[in-house]
Every structure is written in C-alpha cells, then in structure tokens.
Amino acid sequence: MPLLSLFVDTSVWSLAWRRDAPPAVPEVAALVRALERGDSVLTTGLVLQELLQGFTGPRSRELILEKFSALPLLVPDRDDHVAAAALRNTCRRGGSQVGTIDALIAQLCVRHSLTLLTTDQDFNGMARHAPIRLWRSGFP
C-alpha cells in the first residue's frame, strides 16, 4: 500500500529532469523516494503542458511523454474550476497573489486529499487560506 499520495508540481519535475545532475534539494529526493516506494504520484495536464513548454527538443519531449504515461492524470471538472477561482479570490483578498494554474493545482490537491510536493513558495501563501497539505522536509 502506498505511503503517500503526492501531486508533484512542475517546479520539482523540472529540477529532477535537468540535463546536468539534479540539484540536492529535499523535494527532488522526496520524489525519487516516492517513486521507488511505489507511492501514488499524480499529475494533471497543465503540469505536463508546462514541462513540454519548458524543455526543448524531441528527445526531451519523448522522455517526458514516456515518463508521464505511467502517472495517473487528474482531469479537473467544472466544480474544480469554480472552486479554484474562489480560492484565488480568497487568497487575493487575504493579500496573497495566486496564479490561475496554481489555484487549480491547489484545488485538485484539496479535492483528492493529496500532498503537494513543490518548491514554489506561492503555495505557502495559499496554505494560509485553504486546507492545502504541503510536503515538508521530514515527511516520509
């Protein structure tokens, strides 16, 4: 049985798949551990799109498509978009600026009870306004 159910943000995938050696950051190590243990690692089409836009060349594209084909893909529905907009508005009123994609990722994590693995500090501000479970160093 998986230990964690993780949603891995673009920021962590980007660091893990750099051409040079991945940096020694705890989030990349946590991703590697989760994959080795067989934890549930999920994503969505927006993360796949961001990765494909950020890495160039057919070799990178094929690697990303191959690796992501094994991951469950969460597909947001209408209610997710409505809730993400409400979350973004709540955060804005509370003084935290939130991007549209980040709000949707946060909503998917809340809806599916996923732990968000990210290096994007914008999610810390969101977590003050919504029940987002963020991975922290020291997690399994």
PDB file of N, CA and C in Angstrom, residues 18-109:
ATOM      1  N   ARG A  18      16.616  17.968 -15.015  1.00  0.00           N
ATOM      2  CA  ARG A  18      17.628  18.834 -15.627  1.00  0.00           C
ATOM      3  C   ARG A  18      18.667  17.996 -16.350  1.00  0.00           C
ATOM      4  N   ARG A  19      19.291  18.577 -17.367  1.00  0.00           N
ATOM      5  CA  ARG A  19      20.325  17.853 -18.134  1.00  0.00           C
ATOM      6  C   ARG A  19      21.523  17.518 -17.258  1.00  0.00           C
ATOM      7  N   ASP A  20      21.937  18.479 -16.435  1.00  0.00           N
ATOM      8  CA  ASP A  20      23.013  18.193 -15.505  1.00  0.00           C
ATOM      9  C   ASP A  20      22.409  17.433 -14.318  1.00  0.00           C
ATOM     10  N   ALA A  21      23.226  17.080 -13.388  1.00  0.00           N
ATOM     11  CA  ALA A  21      22.734  16.311 -12.238  1.00  0.00           C
ATOM     12  C   ALA A  21      21.664  17.101 -11.493  1.00  0.00           C
ATOM     13  N   PRO A  22      20.591  16.421 -11.086  1.00  0.00           N
ATOM     14  CA  PRO A  22      19.555  17.126 -10.325  1.00  0.00           C
ATOM     15  C   PRO A  22      20.150  17.726  -9.054  1.00  0.00           C
ATOM     16  N   PRO A  23      19.718  18.917  -8.698  1.00  0.00           N
ATOM     17  CA  PRO A  23      20.269  19.543  -7.500  1.00  0.00           C
ATOM     18  C   PRO A  23      19.866  18.764  -6.246  1.00  0.00           C
ATOM     19  N   ALA A  24      20.678  18.911  -5.235  1.00  0.00           N
ATOM     20  CA  ALA A  24      20.417  18.213  -3.971  1.00  0.00           C
ATOM     21  C   ALA A  24      19.389  18.999  -3.162  1.00  0.00           C
ATOM     22  N   VAL A  25      18.160  18.985  -3.617  1.00  0.00           N
ATOM     23  CA  VAL A  25      17.086  19.643  -2.879  1.00  0.00           C
ATOM     24  C   VAL A  25      16.178  18.556  -2.318  1.00  0.00           C
ATOM     25  N   PRO A  26      15.629  18.785  -1.139  1.00  0.00           N
ATOM     26  CA  PRO A  26      14.831  17.743  -0.495  1.00  0.00           C
ATOM     27  C   PRO A  26      13.610  17.319  -1.301  1.00  0.00           C
ATOM     28  N   GLU A  27      13.021  18.224  -2.066  1.00  0.00           N
ATOM     29  CA  GLU A  27      11.831  17.879  -2.844  1.00  0.00           C
ATOM     30  C   GLU A  27      12.144  16.864  -3.940  1.00  0.00           C
ATOM     31  N   VAL A  28      13.305  16.995  -4.576  1.00  0.00           N
ATOM     32  CA  VAL A  28      13.697  16.029  -5.604  1.00  0.00           C
ATOM     33  C   VAL A  28      13.966  14.672  -4.955  1.00  0.00           C
ATOM     34  N   ALA A  29      14.643  14.684  -3.813  1.00  0.00           N
ATOM     35  CA  ALA A  29      14.892  13.433  -3.091  1.00  0.00           C
ATOM     36  C   ALA A  29      13.572  12.787  -2.675  1.00  0.00           C
ATOM     37  N   ALA A  30      12.597  13.583  -2.261  1.00  0.00           N
ATOM     38  CA  ALA A  30      11.292  13.053  -1.862  1.00  0.00           C
ATOM     39  C   ALA A  30      10.580  12.434  -3.062  1.00  0.00           C
ATOM     40  N   LEU A  31      10.688  13.055  -4.230  1.00  0.00           N
ATOM     41  CA  LEU A  31      10.083  12.499  -5.438  1.00  0.00           C
ATOM     42  C   LEU A  31      10.713  11.149  -5.765  1.00  0.00           C
ATOM     43  N   VAL A  32      12.026  11.077  -5.728  1.00  0.00           N
ATOM     44  CA  VAL A  32      12.727   9.823  -6.028  1.00  0.00           C
ATOM     45  C   VAL A  32      12.295   8.734  -5.042  1.00  0.00           C
ATOM     46  N   ARG A  33      12.250   9.059  -3.743  1.00  0.00           N
ATOM     47  CA  ARG A  33      11.816   8.087  -2.724  1.00  0.00           C
ATOM     48  C   ARG A  33      10.389   7.618  -2.983  1.00  0.00           C
ATOM     49  N   ALA A  34       9.503   8.563  -3.295  1.00  0.00           N
ATOM     50  CA  ALA A  34       8.096   8.221  -3.530  1.00  0.00           C
ATOM     51  C   ALA A  34       7.968   7.261  -4.713  1.00  0.00           C
ATOM     52  N   LEU A  35       8.704   7.525  -5.778  1.00  0.00           N
ATOM     53  CA  LEU A  35       8.649   6.653  -6.953  1.00  0.00           C
ATOM     54  C   LEU A  35       9.230   5.278  -6.636  1.00  0.00           C
ATOM     55  N   GLU A  36      10.334   5.241  -5.890  1.00  0.00           N
ATOM     56  CA  GLU A  36      10.957   3.968  -5.528  1.00  0.00           C
ATOM     57  C   GLU A  36      10.057   3.133  -4.628  1.00  0.00           C
ATOM     58  N   ARG A  37       9.343   3.788  -3.712  1.00  0.00           N
ATOM     59  CA  ARG A  37       8.468   3.074  -2.768  1.00  0.00           C
ATOM     60  C   ARG A  37       7.143   2.661  -3.391  1.00  0.00           C
ATOM     61  N   GLY A  38       6.815   3.241  -4.517  1.00  0.00           N
ATOM     62  CA  GLY A  38       5.532   2.949  -5.140  1.00  0.00           C
ATOM     63  C   GLY A  38       4.396   3.784  -4.583  1.00  0.00           C
ATOM     64  N   ASP A  39       4.734   4.949  -4.006  1.00  0.00           N
ATOM     65  CA  ASP A  39       3.692   5.860  -3.549  1.00  0.00           C
ATOM     66  C   ASP A  39       2.866   6.313  -4.749  1.00  0.00           C
ATOM     67  N   SER A  40       1.670   6.777  -4.488  1.00  0.00           N
ATOM     68  CA  SER A  40       0.838   7.338  -5.550  1.00  0.00           C
ATOM     69  C   SER A  40       1.404   8.704  -5.924  1.00  0.00           C
ATOM     70  N   VAL A  41       1.786   8.854  -7.170  1.00  0.00           N
ATOM     71  CA  VAL A  41       2.285  10.127  -7.693  1.00  0.00           C
ATOM     72  C   VAL A  41       1.356  10.500  -8.831  1.00  0.00           C
ATOM     73  N   LEU A  42       0.689  11.642  -8.683  1.00  0.00           N
ATOM     74  CA  LEU A  42      -0.300  12.070  -9.664  1.00  0.00           C
ATOM     75  C   LEU A  42       0.083  13.401 -10.275  1.00  0.00           C
ATOM     76  N   THR A  43      -0.544  13.688 -11.393  1.00  0.00           N
ATOM     77  CA  THR A  43      -0.306  14.950 -12.076  1.00  0.00           C
ATOM     78  C   THR A  43      -1.575  15.365 -12.804  1.00  0.00           C
ATOM     79  N   THR A  44      -1.469  16.438 -13.538  1.00  0.00           N
ATOM     80  CA  THR A  44      -2.569  16.907 -14.369  1.00  0.00           C
ATOM     81  C   THR A  44      -1.993  17.397 -15.696  1.00  0.00           C
ATOM     82  N   GLY A  45      -2.866  17.599 -16.650  1.00  0.00           N
ATOM     83  CA  GLY A  45      -2.427  18.017 -17.976  1.00  0.00           C
ATOM     84  C   GLY A  45      -1.679  19.336 -17.988  1.00  0.00           C
ATOM     85  N   LEU A  46      -2.001  20.237 -17.074  1.00  0.00           N
ATOM     86  CA  LEU A  46      -1.313  21.530 -17.037  1.00  0.00           C
ATOM     87  C   LEU A  46       0.163  21.375 -16.681  1.00  0.00           C
ATOM     88  N   VAL A  47       0.476  20.454 -15.771  1.00  0.00           N
ATOM     89  CA  VAL A  47       1.876  20.208 -15.425  1.00  0.00           C
ATOM     90  C   VAL A  47       2.601  19.601 -16.619  1.00  0.00           C
ATOM     91  N   LEU A  48       1.968  18.651 -17.267  1.00  0.00           N
ATOM     92  CA  LEU A  48       2.557  18.062 -18.475  1.00  0.00           C
ATOM     93  C   LEU A  48       2.814  19.139 -19.526  1.00  0.00           C
ATOM     94  N   GLN A  49       1.846  20.010 -19.740  1.00  0.00           N
ATOM     95  CA  GLN A  49       1.999  21.084 -20.716  1.00  0.00           C
ATOM     96  C   GLN A  49       3.140  22.025 -20.336  1.00  0.00           C
ATOM     97  N   GLU A  50       3.211  22.415 -19.066  1.00  0.00           N
ATOM     98  CA  GLU A  50       4.295  23.313 -18.637  1.00  0.00           C
ATOM     99  C   GLU A  50       5.655  22.670 -18.861  1.00  0.00           C
ATOM    100  N   LEU A  51       5.784  21.380 -18.577  1.00  0.00           N
ATOM    101  CA  LEU A  51       7.061  20.696 -18.793  1.00  0.00           C
ATOM    102  C   LEU A  51       7.419  20.640 -20.272  1.00  0.00           C
ATOM    103  N   LEU A  52       6.443  20.311 -21.100  1.00  0.00           N
ATOM    104  CA  LEU A  52       6.712  20.238 -22.540  1.00  0.00           C
ATOM    105  C   LEU A  52       7.085  21.605 -23.113  1.00  0.00           C
ATOM    106  N   GLN A  53       6.528  22.655 -22.551  1.00  0.00           N
ATOM    107  CA  GLN A  53       6.857  24.013 -23.000  1.00  0.00           C
ATOM    108  C   GLN A  53       8.231  24.447 -22.509  1.00  0.00           C
ATOM    109  N   GLY A  54       8.671  23.902 -21.371  1.00  0.00           N
ATOM    110  CA  GLY A  54       9.925  24.341 -20.760  1.00  0.00           C
ATOM    111  C   GLY A  54      11.151  23.595 -21.235  1.00  0.00           C
ATOM    112  N   PHE A  55      10.968  22.370 -21.704  1.00  0.00           N
ATOM    113  CA  PHE A  55      12.088  21.577 -22.192  1.00  0.00           C
ATOM    114  C   PHE A  55      12.021  21.548 -23.709  1.00  0.00           C
ATOM    115  N   THR A  56      13.152  21.733 -24.362  1.00  0.00           N
ATOM    116  CA  THR A  56      13.139  21.782 -25.820  1.00  0.00           C
ATOM    117  C   THR A  56      13.766  20.530 -26.406  1.00  0.00           C
ATOM    118  N   GLY A  57      13.410  20.254 -27.619  1.00  0.00           N
ATOM    119  CA  GLY A  57      13.995  19.145 -28.349  1.00  0.00           C
ATOM    120  C   GLY A  57      13.141  17.898 -28.289  1.00  0.00           C
ATOM    121  N   PRO A  58      13.174  17.112 -29.362  1.00  0.00           N
ATOM    122  CA  PRO A  58      12.348  15.906 -29.435  1.00  0.00           C
ATOM    123  C   PRO A  58      12.729  14.856 -28.394  1.00  0.00           C
ATOM    124  N   ARG A  59      14.005  14.803 -28.042  1.00  0.00           N
ATOM    125  CA  ARG A  59      14.449  13.815 -27.048  1.00  0.00           C
ATOM    126  C   ARG A  59      13.811  14.101 -25.690  1.00  0.00           C
ATOM    127  N   SER A  60      13.828  15.361 -25.271  1.00  0.00           N
ATOM    128  CA  SER A  60      13.210  15.752 -24.010  1.00  0.00           C
ATOM    129  C   SER A  60      11.716  15.499 -24.058  1.00  0.00           C
ATOM    130  N   ARG A  61      11.099  15.845 -25.166  1.00  0.00           N
ATOM    131  CA  ARG A  61       9.655  15.650 -25.318  1.00  0.00           C
ATOM    132  C   ARG A  61       9.287  14.183 -25.157  1.00  0.00           C
ATOM    133  N   GLU A  62      10.010  13.313 -25.826  1.00  0.00           N
ATOM    134  CA  GLU A  62       9.720  11.877 -25.749  1.00  0.00           C
ATOM    135  C   GLU A  62       9.928  11.336 -24.345  1.00  0.00           C
ATOM    136  N   LEU A  63      10.974  11.788 -23.663  1.00  0.00           N
ATOM    137  CA  LEU A  63      11.230  11.353 -22.291  1.00  0.00           C
ATOM    138  C   LEU A  63      10.070  11.755 -21.374  1.00  0.00           C
ATOM    139  N   ILE A  64       9.640  12.995 -21.493  1.00  0.00           N
ATOM    140  CA  ILE A  64       8.536  13.485 -20.654  1.00  0.00           C
ATOM    141  C   ILE A  64       7.264  12.703 -20.947  1.00  0.00           C
ATOM    142  N   LEU A  65       6.942  12.523 -22.207  1.00  0.00           N
ATOM    143  CA  LEU A  65       5.725  11.780 -22.562  1.00  0.00           C
ATOM    144  C   LEU A  65       5.786  10.337 -22.070  1.00  0.00           C
ATOM    145  N   GLU A  66       6.953   9.727 -22.180  1.00  0.00           N
ATOM    146  CA  GLU A  66       7.105   8.344 -21.721  1.00  0.00           C
ATOM    147  C   GLU A  66       6.930   8.252 -20.204  1.00  0.00           C
ATOM    148  N   LYS A  67       7.607   9.115 -19.470  1.00  0.00           N
ATOM    149  CA  LYS A  67       7.531   9.072 -18.004  1.00  0.00           C
ATOM    150  C   LYS A  67       6.122   9.393 -17.510  1.00  0.00           C
ATOM    151  N   PHE A  68       5.483  10.363 -18.116  1.00  0.00           N
ATOM    152  CA  PHE A  68       4.158  10.782 -17.665  1.00  0.00           C
ATOM    153  C   PHE A  68       3.065   9.799 -18.067  1.00  0.00           C
ATOM    154  N   SER A  69       3.332   8.941 -19.038  1.00  0.00           N
ATOM    155  CA  SER A  69       2.313   7.972 -19.447  1.00  0.00           C
ATOM    156  C   SER A  69       2.011   6.973 -18.330  1.00  0.00           C
ATOM    157  N   ALA A  70       2.926   6.813 -17.397  1.00  0.00           N
ATOM    158  CA  ALA A  70       2.727   5.877 -16.284  1.00  0.00           C
ATOM    159  C   ALA A  70       2.005   6.521 -15.098  1.00  0.00           C
ATOM    160  N   LEU A  71       1.824   7.839 -15.119  1.00  0.00           N
ATOM    161  CA  LEU A  71       1.213   8.537 -13.981  1.00  0.00           C
ATOM    162  C   LEU A  71      -0.273   8.754 -14.195  1.00  0.00           C
ATOM    163  N   PRO A  72      -1.058   8.571 -13.131  1.00  0.00           N
ATOM    164  CA  PRO A  72      -2.483   8.931 -13.236  1.00  0.00           C
ATOM    165  C   PRO A  72      -2.614  10.430 -13.503  1.00  0.00           C
ATOM    166  N   LEU A  73      -3.493  10.773 -14.414  1.00  0.00           N
ATOM    167  CA  LEU A  73      -3.703  12.162 -14.812  1.00  0.00           C
ATOM    168  C   LEU A  73      -5.047  12.638 -14.265  1.00  0.00           C
ATOM    169  N   LEU A  74      -5.010  13.602 -13.365  1.00  0.00           N
ATOM    170  CA  LEU A  74      -6.242  14.183 -12.838  1.00  0.00           C
ATOM    171  C   LEU A  74      -6.790  15.177 -13.853  1.00  0.00           C
ATOM    172  N   VAL A  75      -8.068  15.054 -14.137  1.00  0.00           N
ATOM    173  CA  VAL A  75      -8.716  15.955 -15.074  1.00  0.00           C
ATOM    174  C   VAL A  75      -9.702  16.820 -14.291  1.00  0.00           C
ATOM    175  N   PRO A  76      -9.427  18.128 -14.214  1.00  0.00           N
ATOM    176  CA  PRO A  76     -10.335  18.999 -13.472  1.00  0.00           C
ATOM    177  C   PRO A  76     -11.702  19.071 -14.134  1.00  0.00           C
ATOM    178  N   ASP A  77     -12.737  19.146 -13.323  1.00  0.00           N
ATOM    179  CA  ASP A  77     -14.079  19.317 -13.871  1.00  0.00           C
ATOM    180  C   ASP A  77     -14.550  20.750 -13.598  1.00  0.00           C
ATOM    181  N   ARG A  78     -15.765  21.024 -13.961  1.00  0.00           N
ATOM    182  CA  ARG A  78     -16.320  22.365 -13.804  1.00  0.00           C
ATOM    183  C   ARG A  78     -16.237  22.836 -12.345  1.00  0.00           C
ATOM    184  N   ASP A  79     -16.599  21.960 -11.406  1.00  0.00           N
ATOM    185  CA  ASP A  79     -16.568  22.330  -9.993  1.00  0.00           C
ATOM    186  C   ASP A  79     -15.157  22.688  -9.532  1.00  0.00           C
ATOM    187  N   ASP A  80     -14.140  21.992 -10.079  1.00  0.00           N
ATOM    188  CA  ASP A  80     -12.753  22.319  -9.728  1.00  0.00           C
ATOM    189  C   ASP A  80     -12.395  23.733 -10.182  1.00  0.00           C
ATOM    190  N   HIS A  81     -12.820  24.091 -11.372  1.00  0.00           N
ATOM    191  CA  HIS A  81     -12.523  25.439 -11.876  1.00  0.00           C
ATOM    192  C   HIS A  81     -13.241  26.508 -11.048  1.00  0.00           C
ATOM    193  N   VAL A  82     -14.483  26.236 -10.679  1.00  0.00           N
ATOM    194  CA  VAL A  82     -15.242  27.185  -9.855  1.00  0.00           C
ATOM    195  C   VAL A  82     -14.583  27.331  -8.489  1.00  0.00           C
ATOM    196  N   ALA A  83     -14.202  26.208  -7.880  1.00  0.00           N
ATOM    197  CA  ALA A  83     -13.563  26.249  -6.559  1.00  0.00           C
ATOM    198  C   ALA A  83     -12.180  26.901  -6.636  1.00  0.00           C
ATOM    199  N   ALA A  84     -11.441  26.669  -7.718  1.00  0.00           N
ATOM    200  CA  ALA A  84     -10.118  27.290  -7.881  1.00  0.00           C
ATOM    201  C   ALA A  84     -10.247  28.808  -7.993  1.00  0.00           C
ATOM    202  N   ALA A  85     -11.267  29.276  -8.694  1.00  0.00           N
ATOM    203  CA  ALA A  85     -11.489  30.723  -8.800  1.00  0.00           C
ATOM    204  C   ALA A  85     -11.826  31.304  -7.431  1.00  0.00           C
ATOM    205  N   ALA A  86     -12.651  30.604  -6.675  1.00  0.00           N
ATOM    206  CA  ALA A  86     -12.996  31.070  -5.333  1.00  0.00           C
ATOM    207  C   ALA A  86     -11.758  31.097  -4.438  1.00  0.00           C
ATOM    208  N   LEU A  87     -10.917  30.074  -4.544  1.00  0.00           N
ATOM    209  CA  LEU A  87      -9.676  30.035  -3.765  1.00  0.00           C
ATOM    210  C   LEU A  87      -8.767  31.203  -4.135  1.00  0.00           C
ATOM    211  N   ARG A  88      -8.625  31.451  -5.418  1.00  0.00           N
ATOM    212  CA  ARG A  88      -7.780  32.563  -5.881  1.00  0.00           C
ATOM    213  C   ARG A  88      -8.309  33.896  -5.357  1.00  0.00           C
ATOM    214  N   ASN A  89      -9.625  34.078  -5.386  1.00  0.00           N
ATOM    215  CA  ASN A  89     -10.214  35.322  -4.881  1.00  0.00           C
ATOM    216  C   ASN A  89     -10.032  35.464  -3.375  1.00  0.00           C
ATOM    217  N   THR A  90     -10.196  34.367  -2.645  1.00  0.00           N
ATOM    218  CA  THR A  90      -9.988  34.391  -1.198  1.00  0.00           C
ATOM    219  C   THR A  90      -8.549  34.763  -0.870  1.00  0.00           C
ATOM    220  N   CYS A  91      -7.619  34.167  -1.579  1.00  0.00           N
ATOM    221  CA  CYS A  91      -6.205  34.470  -1.356  1.00  0.00           C
ATOM    222  C   CYS A  91      -5.898  35.928  -1.672  1.00  0.00           C
ATOM    223  N   ARG A  92      -6.438  36.420  -2.774  1.00  0.00           N
ATOM    224  CA  ARG A  92      -6.188  37.812  -3.166  1.00  0.00           C
ATOM    225  C   ARG A  92      -6.705  38.763  -2.099  1.00  0.00           C
ATOM    226  N   ARG A  93      -7.927  38.496  -1.596  1.00  0.00           N
ATOM    227  CA  ARG A  93      -8.475  39.335  -0.521  1.00  0.00           C
ATOM    228  C   ARG A  93      -7.624  39.256   0.745  1.00  0.00           C
ATOM    229  N   GLY A  94      -6.977  38.106   0.940  1.00  0.00           N
ATOM    230  CA  GLY A  94      -6.121  37.927   2.111  1.00  0.00           C
ATOM    231  C   GLY A  94      -4.701  38.417   1.903  1.00  0.00           C
ATOM    232  N   GLY A  95      -4.421  38.990   0.736  1.00  0.00           N
ATOM    233  CA  GLY A  95      -3.103  39.560   0.487  1.00  0.00           C
ATOM    234  C   GLY A  95      -2.113  38.649  -0.209  1.00  0.00           C
ATOM    235  N   SER A  96      -2.548  37.481  -0.659  1.00  0.00           N
ATOM    236  CA  SER A  96      -1.658  36.550  -1.362  1.00  0.00           C
ATOM    237  C   SER A  96      -2.023  36.511  -2.841  1.00  0.00           C
ATOM    238  N   GLN A  97      -1.051  36.802  -3.685  1.00  0.00           N
ATOM    239  CA  GLN A  97      -1.263  36.712  -5.128  1.00  0.00           C
ATOM    240  C   GLN A  97      -1.096  35.266  -5.559  1.00  0.00           C
ATOM    241  N   VAL A  98      -2.037  34.776  -6.343  1.00  0.00           N
ATOM    242  CA  VAL A  98      -2.050  33.378  -6.775  1.00  0.00           C
ATOM    243  C   VAL A  98      -2.320  33.329  -8.264  1.00  0.00           C
ATOM    244  N   GLY A  99      -1.521  32.557  -8.966  1.00  0.00           N
ATOM    245  CA  GLY A  99      -1.754  32.364 -10.394  1.00  0.00           C
ATOM    246  C   GLY A  99      -2.904  31.407 -10.642  1.00  0.00           C
ATOM    247  N   THR A 100      -3.478  31.497 -11.817  1.00  0.00           N
ATOM    248  CA  THR A 100      -4.618  30.662 -12.191  1.00  0.00           C
ATOM    249  C   THR A 100      -4.283  29.171 -12.134  1.00  0.00           C
ATOM    250  N   ILE A 101      -3.153  28.795 -12.703  1.00  0.00           N
ATOM    251  CA  ILE A 101      -2.765  27.386 -12.717  1.00  0.00           C
ATOM    252  C   ILE A 101      -2.493  26.898 -11.300  1.00  0.00           C
ATOM    253  N   ASP A 102      -1.802  27.694 -10.500  1.00  0.00           N
ATOM    254  CA  ASP A 102      -1.516  27.292  -9.122  1.00  0.00           C
ATOM    255  C   ASP A 102      -2.798  27.108  -8.320  1.00  0.00           C
ATOM    256  N   ALA A 103      -3.773  27.967  -8.536  1.00  0.00           N
ATOM    257  CA  ALA A 103      -5.054  27.829  -7.825  1.00  0.00           C
ATOM    258  C   ALA A 103      -5.736  26.514  -8.216  1.00  0.00           C
ATOM    259  N   LEU A 104      -5.671  26.151  -9.481  1.00  0.00           N
ATOM    260  CA  LEU A 104      -6.287  24.902  -9.917  1.00  0.00           C
ATOM    261  C   LEU A 104      -5.537  23.698  -9.352  1.00  0.00           C
ATOM    262  N   ILE A 105      -4.221  23.758  -9.339  1.00  0.00           N
ATOM    263  CA  ILE A 105      -3.435  22.667  -8.740  1.00  0.00           C
ATOM    264  C   ILE A 105      -3.788  22.516  -7.263  1.00  0.00           C
ATOM    265  N   ALA A 106      -3.858  23.621  -6.548  1.00  0.00           N
ATOM    266  CA  ALA A 106      -4.217  23.568  -5.130  1.00  0.00           C
ATOM    267  C   ALA A 106      -5.600  22.952  -4.951  1.00  0.00           C
ATOM    268  N   GLN A 107      -6.538  23.342  -5.775  1.00  0.00           N
ATOM    269  CA  GLN A 107      -7.896  22.798  -5.692  1.00  0.00           C
ATOM    270  C   GLN A 107      -7.897  21.288  -5.926  1.00  0.00           C
ATOM    271  N   LEU A 108      -7.147  20.821  -6.907  1.00  0.00           N
ATOM    272  CA  LEU A 108      -7.091  19.388  -7.164  1.00  0.00           C
ATOM    273  C   LEU A 108      -6.510  18.639  -5.965  1.00  0.00           C
ATOM    274  N   CYS A 109      -5.508  19.229  -5.334  1.00  0.00           N
ATOM    275  CA  CYS A 109      -4.916  18.596  -4.149  1.00  0.00           C
ATOM    276  C   CYS A 109      -5.918  18.527  -3.003  1.00  0.00           C
TER     277      CYS A 109
END
